[in-house]
PDB file of C-alpha atoms in Angstrom:
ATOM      1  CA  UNK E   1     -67.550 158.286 137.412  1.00  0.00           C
ATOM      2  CA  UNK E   2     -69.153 158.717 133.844  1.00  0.00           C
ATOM      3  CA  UNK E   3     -69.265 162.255 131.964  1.00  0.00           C
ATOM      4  CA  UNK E   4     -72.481 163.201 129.387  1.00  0.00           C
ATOM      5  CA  UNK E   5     -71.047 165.485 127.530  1.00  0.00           C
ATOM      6  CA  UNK E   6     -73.339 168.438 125.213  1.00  0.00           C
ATOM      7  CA  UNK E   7     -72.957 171.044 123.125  1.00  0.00           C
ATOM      8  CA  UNK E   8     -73.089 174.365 125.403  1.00  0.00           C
ATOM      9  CA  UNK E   9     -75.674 175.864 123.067  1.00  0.00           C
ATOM     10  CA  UNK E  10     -77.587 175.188 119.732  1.00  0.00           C
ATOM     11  CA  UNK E  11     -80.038 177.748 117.642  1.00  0.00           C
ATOM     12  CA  UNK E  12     -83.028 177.129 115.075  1.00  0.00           C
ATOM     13  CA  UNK E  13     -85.252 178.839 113.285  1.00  0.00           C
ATOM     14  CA  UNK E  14     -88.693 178.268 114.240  1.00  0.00           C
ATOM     15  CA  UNK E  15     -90.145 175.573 112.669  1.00  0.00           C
ATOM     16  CA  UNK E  16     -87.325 174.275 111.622  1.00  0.00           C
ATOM     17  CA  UNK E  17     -85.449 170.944 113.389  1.00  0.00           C
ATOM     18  CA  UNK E  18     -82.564 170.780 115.699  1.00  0.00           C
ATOM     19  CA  UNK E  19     -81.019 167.843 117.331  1.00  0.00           C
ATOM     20  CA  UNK E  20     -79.390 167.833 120.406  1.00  0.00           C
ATOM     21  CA  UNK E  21     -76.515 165.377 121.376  1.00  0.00           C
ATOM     22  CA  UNK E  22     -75.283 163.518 124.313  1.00  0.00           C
ATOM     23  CA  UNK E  23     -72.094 161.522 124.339  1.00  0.00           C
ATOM     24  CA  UNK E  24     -70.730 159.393 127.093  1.00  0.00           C
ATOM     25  CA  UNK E  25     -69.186 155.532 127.960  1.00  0.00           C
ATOM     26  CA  UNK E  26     -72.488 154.832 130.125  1.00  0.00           C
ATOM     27  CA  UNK E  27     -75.137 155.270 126.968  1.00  0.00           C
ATOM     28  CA  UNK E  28     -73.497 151.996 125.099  1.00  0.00           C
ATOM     29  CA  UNK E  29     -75.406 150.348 128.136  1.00  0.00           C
ATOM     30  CA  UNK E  30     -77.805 152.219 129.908  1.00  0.00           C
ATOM     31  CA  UNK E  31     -81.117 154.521 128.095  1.00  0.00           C
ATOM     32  CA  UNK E  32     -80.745 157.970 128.028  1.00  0.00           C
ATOM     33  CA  UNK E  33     -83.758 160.298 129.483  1.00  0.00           C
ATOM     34  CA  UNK E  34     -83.965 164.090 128.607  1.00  0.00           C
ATOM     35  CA  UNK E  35     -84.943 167.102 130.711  1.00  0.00           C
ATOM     36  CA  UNK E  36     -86.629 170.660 129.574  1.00  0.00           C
ATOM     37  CA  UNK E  37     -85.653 173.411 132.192  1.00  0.00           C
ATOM     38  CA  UNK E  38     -87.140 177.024 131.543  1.00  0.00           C
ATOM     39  CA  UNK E  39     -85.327 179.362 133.361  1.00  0.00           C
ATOM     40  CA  UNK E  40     -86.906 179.286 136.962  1.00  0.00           C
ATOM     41  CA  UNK E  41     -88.308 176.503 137.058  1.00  0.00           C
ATOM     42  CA  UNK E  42     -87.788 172.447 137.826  1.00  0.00           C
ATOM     43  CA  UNK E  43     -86.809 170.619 135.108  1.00  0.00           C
ATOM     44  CA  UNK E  44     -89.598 168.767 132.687  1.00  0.00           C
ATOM     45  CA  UNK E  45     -88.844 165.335 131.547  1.00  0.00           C
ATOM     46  CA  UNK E  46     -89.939 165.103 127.460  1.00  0.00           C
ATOM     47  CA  UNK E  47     -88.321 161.383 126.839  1.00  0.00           C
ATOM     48  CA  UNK E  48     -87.646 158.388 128.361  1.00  0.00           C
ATOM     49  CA  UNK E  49     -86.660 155.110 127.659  1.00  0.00           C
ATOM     50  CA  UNK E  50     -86.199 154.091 123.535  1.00  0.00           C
ATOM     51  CA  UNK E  51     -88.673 156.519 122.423  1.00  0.00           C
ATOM     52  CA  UNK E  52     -90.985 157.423 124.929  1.00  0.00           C
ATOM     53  CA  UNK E  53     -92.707 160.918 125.573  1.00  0.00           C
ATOM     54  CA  UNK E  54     -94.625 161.742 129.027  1.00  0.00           C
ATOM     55  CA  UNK E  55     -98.770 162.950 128.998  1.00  0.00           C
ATOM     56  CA  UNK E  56     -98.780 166.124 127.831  1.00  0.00           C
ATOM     57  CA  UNK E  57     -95.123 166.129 125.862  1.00  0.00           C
ATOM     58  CA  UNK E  58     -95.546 167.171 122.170  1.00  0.00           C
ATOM     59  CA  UNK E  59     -95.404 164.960 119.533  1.00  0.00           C
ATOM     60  CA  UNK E  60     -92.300 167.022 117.843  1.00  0.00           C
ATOM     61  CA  UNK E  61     -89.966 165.638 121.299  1.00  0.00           C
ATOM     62  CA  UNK E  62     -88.028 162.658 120.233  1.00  0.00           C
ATOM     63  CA  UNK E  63     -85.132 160.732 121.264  1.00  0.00           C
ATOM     64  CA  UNK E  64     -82.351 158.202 119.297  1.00  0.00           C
ATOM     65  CA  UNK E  65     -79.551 156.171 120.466  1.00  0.00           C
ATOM     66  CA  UNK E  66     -76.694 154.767 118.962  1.00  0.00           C
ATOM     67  CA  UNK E  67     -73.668 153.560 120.689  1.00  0.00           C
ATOM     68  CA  UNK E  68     -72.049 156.418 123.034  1.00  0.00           C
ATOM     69  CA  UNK E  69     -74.507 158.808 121.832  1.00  0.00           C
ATOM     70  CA  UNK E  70     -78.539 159.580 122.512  1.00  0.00           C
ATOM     71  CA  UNK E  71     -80.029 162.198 120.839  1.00  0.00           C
ATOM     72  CA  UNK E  72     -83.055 164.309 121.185  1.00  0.00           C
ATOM     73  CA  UNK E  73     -84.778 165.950 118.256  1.00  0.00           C
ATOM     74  CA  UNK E  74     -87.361 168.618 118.105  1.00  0.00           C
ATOM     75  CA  UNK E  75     -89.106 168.704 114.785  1.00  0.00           C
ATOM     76  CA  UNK E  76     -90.682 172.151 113.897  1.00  0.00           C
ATOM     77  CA  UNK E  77     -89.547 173.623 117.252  1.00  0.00           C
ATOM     78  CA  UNK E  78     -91.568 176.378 118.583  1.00  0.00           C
ATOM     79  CA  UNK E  79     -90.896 179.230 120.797  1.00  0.00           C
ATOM     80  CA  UNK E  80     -91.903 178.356 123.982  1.00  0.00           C
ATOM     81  CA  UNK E  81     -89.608 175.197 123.065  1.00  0.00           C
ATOM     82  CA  UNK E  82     -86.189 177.533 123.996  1.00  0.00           C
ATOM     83  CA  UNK E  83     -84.704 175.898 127.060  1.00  0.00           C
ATOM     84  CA  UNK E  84     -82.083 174.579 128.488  1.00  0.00           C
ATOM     85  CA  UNK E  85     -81.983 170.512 127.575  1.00  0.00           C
ATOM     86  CA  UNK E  86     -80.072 167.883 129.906  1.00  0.00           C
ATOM     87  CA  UNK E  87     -79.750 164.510 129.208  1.00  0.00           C
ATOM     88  CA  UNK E  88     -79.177 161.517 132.021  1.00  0.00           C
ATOM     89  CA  UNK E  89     -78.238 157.972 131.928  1.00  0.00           C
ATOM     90  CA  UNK E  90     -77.060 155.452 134.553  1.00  0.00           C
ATOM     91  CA  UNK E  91     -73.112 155.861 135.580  1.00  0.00           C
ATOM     92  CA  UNK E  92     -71.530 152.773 134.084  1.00  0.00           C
ATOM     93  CA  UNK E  93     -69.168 152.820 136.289  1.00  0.00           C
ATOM     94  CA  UNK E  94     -70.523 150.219 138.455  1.00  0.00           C
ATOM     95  CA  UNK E  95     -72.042 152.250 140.983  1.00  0.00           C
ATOM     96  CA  UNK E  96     -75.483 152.449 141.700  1.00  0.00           C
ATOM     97  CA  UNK E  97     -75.442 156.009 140.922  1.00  0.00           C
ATOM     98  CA  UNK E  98     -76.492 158.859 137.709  1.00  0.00           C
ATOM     99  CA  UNK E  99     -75.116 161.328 135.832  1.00  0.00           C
ATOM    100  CA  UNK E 100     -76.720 164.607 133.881  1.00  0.00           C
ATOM    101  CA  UNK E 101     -75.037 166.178 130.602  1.00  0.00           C
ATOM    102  CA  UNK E 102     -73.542 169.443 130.721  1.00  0.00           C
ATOM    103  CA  UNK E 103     -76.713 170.910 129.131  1.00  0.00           C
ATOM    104  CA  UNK E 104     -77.510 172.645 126.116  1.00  0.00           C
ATOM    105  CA  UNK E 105     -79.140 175.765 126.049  1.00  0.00           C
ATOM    106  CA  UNK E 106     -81.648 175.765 122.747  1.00  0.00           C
ATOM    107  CA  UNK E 107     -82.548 179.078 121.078  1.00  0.00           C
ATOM    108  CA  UNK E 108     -85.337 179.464 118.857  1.00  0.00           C
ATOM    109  CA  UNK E 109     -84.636 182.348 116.008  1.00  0.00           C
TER     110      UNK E 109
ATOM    111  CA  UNK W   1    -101.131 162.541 139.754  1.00  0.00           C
ATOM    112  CA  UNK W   2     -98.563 162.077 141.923  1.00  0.00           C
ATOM    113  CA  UNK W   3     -97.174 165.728 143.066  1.00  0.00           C
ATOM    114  CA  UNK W   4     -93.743 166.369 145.455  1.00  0.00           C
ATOM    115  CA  UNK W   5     -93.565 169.499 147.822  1.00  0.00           C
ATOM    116  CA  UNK W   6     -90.552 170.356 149.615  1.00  0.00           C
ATOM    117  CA  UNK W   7     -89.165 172.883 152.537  1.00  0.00           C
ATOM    118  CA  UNK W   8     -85.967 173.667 154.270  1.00  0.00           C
ATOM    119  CA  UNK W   9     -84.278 176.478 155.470  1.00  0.00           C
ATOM    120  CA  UNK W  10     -82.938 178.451 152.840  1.00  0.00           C
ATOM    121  CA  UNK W  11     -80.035 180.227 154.484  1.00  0.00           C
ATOM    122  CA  UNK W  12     -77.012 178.318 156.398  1.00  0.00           C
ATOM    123  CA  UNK W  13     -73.606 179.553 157.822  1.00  0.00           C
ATOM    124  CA  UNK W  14     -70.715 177.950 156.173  1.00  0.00           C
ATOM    125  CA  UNK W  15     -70.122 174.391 158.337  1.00  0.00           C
ATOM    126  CA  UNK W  16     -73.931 174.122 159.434  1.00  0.00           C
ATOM    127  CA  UNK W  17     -75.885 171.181 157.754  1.00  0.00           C
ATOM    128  CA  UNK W  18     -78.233 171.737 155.069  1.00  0.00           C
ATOM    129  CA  UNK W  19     -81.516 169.723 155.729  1.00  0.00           C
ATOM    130  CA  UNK W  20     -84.529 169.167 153.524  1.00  0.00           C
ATOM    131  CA  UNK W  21     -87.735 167.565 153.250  1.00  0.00           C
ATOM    132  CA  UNK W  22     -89.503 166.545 150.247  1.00  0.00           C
ATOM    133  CA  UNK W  23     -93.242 165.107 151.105  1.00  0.00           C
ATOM    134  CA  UNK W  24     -95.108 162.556 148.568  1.00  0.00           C
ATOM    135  CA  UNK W  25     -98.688 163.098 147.586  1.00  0.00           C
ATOM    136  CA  UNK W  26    -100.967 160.744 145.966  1.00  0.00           C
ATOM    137  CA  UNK W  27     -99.853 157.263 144.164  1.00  0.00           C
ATOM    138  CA  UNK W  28     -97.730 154.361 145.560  1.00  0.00           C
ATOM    139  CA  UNK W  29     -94.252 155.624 147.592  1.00  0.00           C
ATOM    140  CA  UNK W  30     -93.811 152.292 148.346  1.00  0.00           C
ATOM    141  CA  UNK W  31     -92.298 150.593 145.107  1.00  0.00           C
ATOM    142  CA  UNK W  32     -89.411 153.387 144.318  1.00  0.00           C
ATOM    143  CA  UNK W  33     -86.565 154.615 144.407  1.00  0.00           C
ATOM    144  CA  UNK W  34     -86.482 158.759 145.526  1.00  0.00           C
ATOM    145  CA  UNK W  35     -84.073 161.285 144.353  1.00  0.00           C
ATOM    146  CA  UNK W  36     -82.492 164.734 145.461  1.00  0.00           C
ATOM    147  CA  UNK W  37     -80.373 166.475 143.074  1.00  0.00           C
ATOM    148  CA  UNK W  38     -78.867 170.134 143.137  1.00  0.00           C
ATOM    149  CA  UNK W  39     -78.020 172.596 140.529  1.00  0.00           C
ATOM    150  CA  UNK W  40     -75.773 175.706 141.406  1.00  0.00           C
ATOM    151  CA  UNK W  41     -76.994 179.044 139.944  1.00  0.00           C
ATOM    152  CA  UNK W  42     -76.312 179.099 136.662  1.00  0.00           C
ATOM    153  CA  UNK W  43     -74.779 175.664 136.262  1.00  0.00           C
ATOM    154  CA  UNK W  44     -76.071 172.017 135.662  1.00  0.00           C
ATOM    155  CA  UNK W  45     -77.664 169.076 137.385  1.00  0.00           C
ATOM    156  CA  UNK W  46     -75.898 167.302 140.040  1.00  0.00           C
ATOM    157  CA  UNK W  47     -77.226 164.094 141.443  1.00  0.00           C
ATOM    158  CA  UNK W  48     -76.680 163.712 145.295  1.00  0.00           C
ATOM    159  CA  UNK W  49     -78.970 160.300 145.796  1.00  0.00           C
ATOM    160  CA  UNK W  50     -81.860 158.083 146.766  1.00  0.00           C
ATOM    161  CA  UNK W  51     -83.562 156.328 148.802  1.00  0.00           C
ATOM    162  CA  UNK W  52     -86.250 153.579 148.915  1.00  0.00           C
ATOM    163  CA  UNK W  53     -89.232 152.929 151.217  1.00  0.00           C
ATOM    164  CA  UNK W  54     -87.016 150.228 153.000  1.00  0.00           C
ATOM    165  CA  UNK W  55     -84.392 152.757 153.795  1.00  0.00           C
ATOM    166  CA  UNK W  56     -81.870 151.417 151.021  1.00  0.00           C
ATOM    167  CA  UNK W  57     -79.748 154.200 149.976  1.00  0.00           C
ATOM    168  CA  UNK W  58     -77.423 155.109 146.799  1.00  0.00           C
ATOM    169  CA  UNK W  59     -75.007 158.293 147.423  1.00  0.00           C
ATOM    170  CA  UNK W  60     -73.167 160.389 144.863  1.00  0.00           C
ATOM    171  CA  UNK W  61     -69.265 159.216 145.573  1.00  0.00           C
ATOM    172  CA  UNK W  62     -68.198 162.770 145.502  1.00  0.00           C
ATOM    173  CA  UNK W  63     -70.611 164.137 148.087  1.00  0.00           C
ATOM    174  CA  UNK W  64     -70.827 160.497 150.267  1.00  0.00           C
ATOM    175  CA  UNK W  65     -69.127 161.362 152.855  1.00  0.00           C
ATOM    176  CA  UNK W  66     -71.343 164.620 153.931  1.00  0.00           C
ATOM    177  CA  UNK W  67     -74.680 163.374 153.072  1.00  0.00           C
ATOM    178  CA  UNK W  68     -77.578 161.090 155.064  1.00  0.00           C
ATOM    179  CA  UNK W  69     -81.062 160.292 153.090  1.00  0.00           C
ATOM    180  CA  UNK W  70     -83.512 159.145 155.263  1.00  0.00           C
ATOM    181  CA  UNK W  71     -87.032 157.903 154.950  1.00  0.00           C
ATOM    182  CA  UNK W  72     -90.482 158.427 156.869  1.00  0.00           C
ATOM    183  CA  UNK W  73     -92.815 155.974 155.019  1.00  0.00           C
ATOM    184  CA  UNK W  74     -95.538 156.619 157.744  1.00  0.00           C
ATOM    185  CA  UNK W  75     -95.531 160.207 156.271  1.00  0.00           C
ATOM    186  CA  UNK W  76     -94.703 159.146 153.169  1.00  0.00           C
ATOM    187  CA  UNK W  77     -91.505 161.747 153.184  1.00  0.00           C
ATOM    188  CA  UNK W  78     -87.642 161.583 152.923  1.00  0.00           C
ATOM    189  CA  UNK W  79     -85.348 164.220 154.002  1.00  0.00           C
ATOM    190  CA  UNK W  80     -82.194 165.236 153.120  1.00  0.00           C
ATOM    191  CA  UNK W  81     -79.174 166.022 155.150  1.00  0.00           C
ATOM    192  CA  UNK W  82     -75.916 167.344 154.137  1.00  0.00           C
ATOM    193  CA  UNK W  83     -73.314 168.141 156.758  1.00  0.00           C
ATOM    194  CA  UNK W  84     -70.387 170.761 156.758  1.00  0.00           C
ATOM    195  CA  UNK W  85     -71.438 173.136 153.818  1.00  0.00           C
ATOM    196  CA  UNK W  86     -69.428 175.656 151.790  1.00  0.00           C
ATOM    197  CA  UNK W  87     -70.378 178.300 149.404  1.00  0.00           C
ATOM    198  CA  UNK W  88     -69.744 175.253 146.805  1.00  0.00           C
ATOM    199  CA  UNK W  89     -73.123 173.725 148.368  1.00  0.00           C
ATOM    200  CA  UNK W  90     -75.289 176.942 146.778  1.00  0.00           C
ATOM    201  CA  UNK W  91     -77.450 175.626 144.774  1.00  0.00           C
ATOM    202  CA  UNK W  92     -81.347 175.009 144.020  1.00  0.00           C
ATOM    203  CA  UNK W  93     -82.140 171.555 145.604  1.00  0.00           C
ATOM    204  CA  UNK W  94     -85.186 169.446 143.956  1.00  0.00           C
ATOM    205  CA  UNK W  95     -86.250 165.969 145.122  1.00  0.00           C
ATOM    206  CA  UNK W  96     -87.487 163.934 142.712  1.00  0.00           C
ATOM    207  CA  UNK W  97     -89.136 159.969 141.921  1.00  0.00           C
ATOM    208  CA  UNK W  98     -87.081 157.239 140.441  1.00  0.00           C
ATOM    209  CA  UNK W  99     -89.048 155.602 137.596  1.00  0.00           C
ATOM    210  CA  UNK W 100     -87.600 152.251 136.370  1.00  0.00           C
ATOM    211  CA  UNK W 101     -88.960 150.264 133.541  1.00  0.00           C
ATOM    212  CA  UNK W 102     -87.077 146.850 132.648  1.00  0.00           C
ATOM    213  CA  UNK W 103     -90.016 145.610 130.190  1.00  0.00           C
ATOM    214  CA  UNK W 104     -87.582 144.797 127.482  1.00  0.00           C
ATOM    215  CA  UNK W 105     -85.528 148.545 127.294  1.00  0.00           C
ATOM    216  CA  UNK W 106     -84.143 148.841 130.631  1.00  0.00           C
ATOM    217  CA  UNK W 107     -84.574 152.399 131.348  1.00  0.00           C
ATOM    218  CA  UNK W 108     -84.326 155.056 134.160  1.00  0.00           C
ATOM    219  CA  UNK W 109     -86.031 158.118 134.274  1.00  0.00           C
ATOM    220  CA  UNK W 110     -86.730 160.963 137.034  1.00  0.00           C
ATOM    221  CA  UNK W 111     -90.528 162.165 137.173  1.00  0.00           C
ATOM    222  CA  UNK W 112     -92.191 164.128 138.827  1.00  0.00           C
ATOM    223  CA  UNK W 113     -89.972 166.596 140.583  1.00  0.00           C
ATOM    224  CA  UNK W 114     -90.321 169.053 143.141  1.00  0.00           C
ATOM    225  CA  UNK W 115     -90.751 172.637 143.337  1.00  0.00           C
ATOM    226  CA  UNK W 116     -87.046 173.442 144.115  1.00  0.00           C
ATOM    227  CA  UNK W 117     -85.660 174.876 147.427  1.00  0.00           C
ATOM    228  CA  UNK W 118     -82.909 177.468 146.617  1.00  0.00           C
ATOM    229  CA  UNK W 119     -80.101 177.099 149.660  1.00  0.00           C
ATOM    230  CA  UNK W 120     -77.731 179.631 149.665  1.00  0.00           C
ATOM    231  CA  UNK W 121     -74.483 179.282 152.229  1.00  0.00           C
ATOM    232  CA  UNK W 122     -73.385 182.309 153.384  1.00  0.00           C
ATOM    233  CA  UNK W 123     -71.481 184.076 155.768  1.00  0.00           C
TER     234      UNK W 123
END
């Protein structure tokens, strides 16, 4: 089956930008979607499809592809923004099925 | 606004099977595709699988063999059962909807989610 790999962990400064990664085979043909988890609680989805941010998702949440890799970016991140972040795409592997990133945990300084 | 609440037991013997409910409230069930997926403590998302309203089911290759999704569309509810668990089955279990969108960008996406039923396997 497909991996999604991410980096483990990732810091900014508040108000500053960070982007998180997401590499894998399956995101040169299926969208990536992306996941806020606080610690004790269900994960959050923040973007879906090419660009697209749920009710209620801050403008700063935004999401990029380009082939193996999807990206989200927080611009001006704030502190209740520190989460863990998990990306998810369709395995390409010609199953049915889909797969999560390893996650990245996102500290704001 | 659509809104997911599940229940199960919480503690299982090592061989029992794990089973889980996960009940739909307000909006269409009819017309997707619903999820479980698992996350050990501390560790990431696993996807286990789905179901639709006509009973058509996807399965995670890796945990096929143990696990049955089944709908109740007159109670607009799908369970899930997973046979034979281990200490490696810990974990906090969510259900979840299947949103699809093929209006030019094909995309998946997984929204709303459940609570979260923590399942511990224990001796």
């Amino acid at each position: 089956s497909s991996e999604l790999t991410q980096d483990p962990a990732v810091s900014v400064a508040l108000g500053q930008t960070v982007r998180i990664t997401c590499q894998g085979d399956s995101l040169r043909s299926h969208s990536a979607s992306w996941y806020q988890q606080k610690p004790g609680q269900a994960p959050v989805l923040v973007i879906y499809g090419k660009n697209n941010r749920p009710s209620g998702i801050p403008d700063r949440f935004s999401g990029s592809s380009s082939g193996n890799t999807a990206s989200l970016t927080i611009t001006g991140a704030q502190a209740e923004d520190e989460a863990d972040y998990y990306c998810n795409s369709r395995d390409s592997s010609g199953n049915s099925n889909y797969v999560f990133g390893t996650g990245t945990k996102v500290t704001v300084l | 606004q659509v809104q997911l609440q599940q229940w199960g037991a919480g503690l299982l013997k090592p061989s029992e099977t794990l089973s889980l409910t996960c009940a739909v409230y307000v909006g269409s069930f009819s017309g997707y595709y619903w999820s479980w997926i698992r996350q050990p403590p501390g560790k990431g998302l696993e996807w286990i699988g789905e179901i639709n309203h006509s009973g058509s089911t996807n399965y995670n290759p890796s945990l096929k063999s143990r696990v049955t999704i089944s709908v109740d569309t007159s109670k607009n509810q799908f369970s899930l059962k997973l046979s034979s668990v281990t200490a490696a089955d810990t974990a906090v279990y969510y259900c979840a909807r299947v949103n699809y969108d093929s209006s030019g960008y094909v995309s998946w996406w997984f929204d709303p989610w459940g609570q979260g039923t923590l399942v511990t396997v224990s001796s």
